[in-house]
Coordinates of N, CA and C in Angstrom, one line a residue:
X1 N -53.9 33.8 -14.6 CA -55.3 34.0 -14.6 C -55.6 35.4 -14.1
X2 N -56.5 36.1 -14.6 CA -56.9 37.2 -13.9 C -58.2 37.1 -13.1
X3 N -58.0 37.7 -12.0 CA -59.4 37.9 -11.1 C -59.4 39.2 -10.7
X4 N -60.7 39.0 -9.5 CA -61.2 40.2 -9.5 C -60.5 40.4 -8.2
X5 N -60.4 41.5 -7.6 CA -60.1 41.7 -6.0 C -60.4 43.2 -5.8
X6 N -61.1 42.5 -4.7 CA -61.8 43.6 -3.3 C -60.6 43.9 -2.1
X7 N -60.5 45.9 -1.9 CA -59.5 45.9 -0.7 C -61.0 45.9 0.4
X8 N -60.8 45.1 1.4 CA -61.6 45.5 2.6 C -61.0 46.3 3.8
X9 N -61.5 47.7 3.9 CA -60.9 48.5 4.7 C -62.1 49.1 5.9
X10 N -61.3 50.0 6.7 CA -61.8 50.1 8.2 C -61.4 50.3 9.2
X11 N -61.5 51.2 10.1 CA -60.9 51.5 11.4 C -60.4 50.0 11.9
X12 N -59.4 49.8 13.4 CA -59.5 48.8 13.9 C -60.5 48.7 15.0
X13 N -61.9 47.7 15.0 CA -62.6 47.2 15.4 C -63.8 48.0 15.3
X14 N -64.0 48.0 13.8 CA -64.9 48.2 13.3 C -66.0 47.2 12.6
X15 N -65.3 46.0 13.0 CA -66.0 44.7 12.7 C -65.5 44.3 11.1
X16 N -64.7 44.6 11.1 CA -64.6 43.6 9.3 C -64.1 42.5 9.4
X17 N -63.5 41.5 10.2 CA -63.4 40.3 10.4 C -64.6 39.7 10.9
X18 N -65.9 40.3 11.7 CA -67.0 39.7 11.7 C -67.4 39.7 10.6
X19 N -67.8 40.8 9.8 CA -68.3 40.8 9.1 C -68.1 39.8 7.8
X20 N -67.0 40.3 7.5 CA -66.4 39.5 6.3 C -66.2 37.8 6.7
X21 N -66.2 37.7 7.9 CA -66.8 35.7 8.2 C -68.2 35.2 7.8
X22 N -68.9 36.2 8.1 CA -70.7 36.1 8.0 C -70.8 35.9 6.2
X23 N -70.0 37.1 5.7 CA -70.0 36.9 4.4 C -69.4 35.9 3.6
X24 N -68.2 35.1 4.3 CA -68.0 34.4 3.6 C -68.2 32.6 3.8
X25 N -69.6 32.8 4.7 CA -70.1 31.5 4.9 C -71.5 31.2 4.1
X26 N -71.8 32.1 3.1 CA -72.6 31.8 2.0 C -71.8 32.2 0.9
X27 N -70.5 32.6 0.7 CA -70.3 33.4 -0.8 C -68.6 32.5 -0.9
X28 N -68.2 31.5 0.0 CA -66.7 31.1 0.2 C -66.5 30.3 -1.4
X29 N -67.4 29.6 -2.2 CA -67.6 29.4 -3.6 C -66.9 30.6 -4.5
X30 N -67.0 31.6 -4.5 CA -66.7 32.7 -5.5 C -65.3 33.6 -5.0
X31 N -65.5 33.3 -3.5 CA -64.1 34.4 -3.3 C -62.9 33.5 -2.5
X32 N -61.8 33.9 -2.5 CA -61.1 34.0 -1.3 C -60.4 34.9 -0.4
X33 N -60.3 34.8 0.5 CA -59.5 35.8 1.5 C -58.1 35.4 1.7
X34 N -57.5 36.7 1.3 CA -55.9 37.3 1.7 C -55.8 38.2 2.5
X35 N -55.4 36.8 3.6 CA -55.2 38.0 4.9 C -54.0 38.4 5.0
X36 N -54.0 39.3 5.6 CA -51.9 39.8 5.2 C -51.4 39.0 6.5
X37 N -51.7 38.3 7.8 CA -51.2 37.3 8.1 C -51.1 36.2 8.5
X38 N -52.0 35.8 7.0 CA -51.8 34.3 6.7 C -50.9 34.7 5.9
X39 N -50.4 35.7 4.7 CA -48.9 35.7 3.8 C -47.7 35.6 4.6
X40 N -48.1 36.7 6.0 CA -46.3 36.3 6.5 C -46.6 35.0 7.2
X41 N -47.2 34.3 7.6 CA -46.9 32.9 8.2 C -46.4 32.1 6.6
X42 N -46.9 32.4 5.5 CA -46.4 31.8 4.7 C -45.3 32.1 4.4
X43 N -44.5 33.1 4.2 CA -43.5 33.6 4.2 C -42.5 32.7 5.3
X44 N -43.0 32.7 6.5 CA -42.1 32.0 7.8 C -41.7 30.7 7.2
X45 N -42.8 30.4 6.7 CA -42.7 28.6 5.7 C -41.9 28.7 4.9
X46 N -41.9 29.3 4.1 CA -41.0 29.3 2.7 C -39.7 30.0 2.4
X47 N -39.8 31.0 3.0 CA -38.3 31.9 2.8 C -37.5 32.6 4.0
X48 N -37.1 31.9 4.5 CA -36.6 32.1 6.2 C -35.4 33.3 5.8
X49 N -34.8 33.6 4.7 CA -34.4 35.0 5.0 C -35.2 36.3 4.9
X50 N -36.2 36.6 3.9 CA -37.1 37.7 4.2 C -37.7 37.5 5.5
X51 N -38.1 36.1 6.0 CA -38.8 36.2 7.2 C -38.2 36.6 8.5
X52 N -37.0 36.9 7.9 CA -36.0 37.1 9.5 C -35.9 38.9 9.6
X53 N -35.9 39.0 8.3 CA -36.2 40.8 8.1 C -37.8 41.5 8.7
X54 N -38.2 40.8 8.0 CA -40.0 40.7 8.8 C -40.0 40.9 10.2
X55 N -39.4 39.8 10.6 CA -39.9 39.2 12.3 C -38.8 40.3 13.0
X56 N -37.7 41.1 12.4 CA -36.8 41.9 13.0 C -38.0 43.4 13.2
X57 N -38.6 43.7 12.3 CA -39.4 45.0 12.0 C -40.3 44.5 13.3
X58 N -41.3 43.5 12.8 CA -42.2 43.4 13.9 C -41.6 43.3 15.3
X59 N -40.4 43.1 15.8 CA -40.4 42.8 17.3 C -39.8 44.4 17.4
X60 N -39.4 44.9 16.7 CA -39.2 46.4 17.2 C -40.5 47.1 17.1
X61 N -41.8 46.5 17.0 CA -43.2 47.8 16.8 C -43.1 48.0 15.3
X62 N -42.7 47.8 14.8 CA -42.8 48.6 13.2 C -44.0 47.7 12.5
X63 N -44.4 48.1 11.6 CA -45.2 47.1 10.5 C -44.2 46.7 9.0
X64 N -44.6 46.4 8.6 CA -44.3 45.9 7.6 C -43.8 47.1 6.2
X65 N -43.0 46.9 5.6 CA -42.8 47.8 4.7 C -44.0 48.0 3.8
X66 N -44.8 48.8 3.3 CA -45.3 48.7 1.6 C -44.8 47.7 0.5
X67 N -43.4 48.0 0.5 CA -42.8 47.2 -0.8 C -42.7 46.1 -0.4
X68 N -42.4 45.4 1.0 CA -42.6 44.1 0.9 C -44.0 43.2 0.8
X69 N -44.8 44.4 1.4 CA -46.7 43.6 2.0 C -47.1 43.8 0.1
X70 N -46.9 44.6 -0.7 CA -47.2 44.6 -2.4 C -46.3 43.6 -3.0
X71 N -44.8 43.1 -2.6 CA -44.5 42.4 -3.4 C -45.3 41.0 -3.1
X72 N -45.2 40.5 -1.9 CA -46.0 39.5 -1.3 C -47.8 39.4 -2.2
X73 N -47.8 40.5 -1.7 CA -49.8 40.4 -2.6 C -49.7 40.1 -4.2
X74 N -48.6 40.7 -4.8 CA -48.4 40.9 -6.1 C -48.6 39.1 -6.2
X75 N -47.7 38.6 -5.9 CA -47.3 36.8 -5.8 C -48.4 36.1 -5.7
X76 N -48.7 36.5 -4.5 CA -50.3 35.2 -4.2 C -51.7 35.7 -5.0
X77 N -51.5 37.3 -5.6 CA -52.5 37.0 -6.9 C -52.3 36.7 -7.9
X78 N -51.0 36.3 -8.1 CA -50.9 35.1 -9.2 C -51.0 33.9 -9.7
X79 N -52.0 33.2 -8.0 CA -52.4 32.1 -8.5 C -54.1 31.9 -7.8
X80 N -54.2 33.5 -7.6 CA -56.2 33.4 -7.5 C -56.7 33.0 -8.4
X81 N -57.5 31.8 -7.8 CA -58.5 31.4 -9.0 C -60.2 32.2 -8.8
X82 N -60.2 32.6 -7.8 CA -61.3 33.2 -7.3 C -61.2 34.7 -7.1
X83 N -62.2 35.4 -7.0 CA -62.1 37.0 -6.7 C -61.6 36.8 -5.1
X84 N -60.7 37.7 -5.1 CA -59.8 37.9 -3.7 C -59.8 39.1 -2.7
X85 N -60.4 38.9 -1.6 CA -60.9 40.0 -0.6 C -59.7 39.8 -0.1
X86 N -58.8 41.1 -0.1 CA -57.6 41.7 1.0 C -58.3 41.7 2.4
X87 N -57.8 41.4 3.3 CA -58.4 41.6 4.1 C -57.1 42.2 5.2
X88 N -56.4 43.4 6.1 CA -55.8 43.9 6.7 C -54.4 44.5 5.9
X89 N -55.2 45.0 5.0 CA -54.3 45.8 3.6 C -54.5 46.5 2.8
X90 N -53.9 48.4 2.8 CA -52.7 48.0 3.4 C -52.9 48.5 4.9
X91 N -51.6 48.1 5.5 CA -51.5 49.0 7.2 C -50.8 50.0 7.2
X92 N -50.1 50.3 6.4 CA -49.3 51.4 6.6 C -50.5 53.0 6.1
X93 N -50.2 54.1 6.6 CA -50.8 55.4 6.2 C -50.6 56.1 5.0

């Protein structure tokens, strides 16, 4: 299926997790939110070797690769049935 998706971007604490809750308590019908971690908890669930690569980056301070946070997004827009707000993506510069 194809849908639509929105990146939501923004300094850190510039309110887009307020914001984007406010918004999606009249509009949660039309969209959904892809938070980048609700993907790695899902990742923890489902593929415990990428997750161990993951959880190695993050306890040293690093983020996340590009190529893994796009292969991950690539996946879970393949089964949006709704327009999909990114929401903490990407992190890297």
């Amino acid at each position: 299926m194809s849908t639509n998706t929105i990146v939501l971007t923004g300094k850190n604490g510039a309110g887009k997790d307020t914001r984007l809750a406010k918004f999606m308590e009249k509009n949660h019908a039309k969209y959904q939110v892809m938070g980048m971690s609700d993907l790695l908890r899902k990742v923890k669930e489902t593929d415990p070797q990428l997750w161990g690569t993951i959880e190695r980056i993050m306890k040293e301070g690093g983020l996340v690769p590009d190529e893994i946070i796009l292969h991950l997004v690539a996946e879970e827009l393949k089964s949006a049935t709704k327009t999909v707000i990114c929401n903490g993506f990407p992190r890297t510069d």
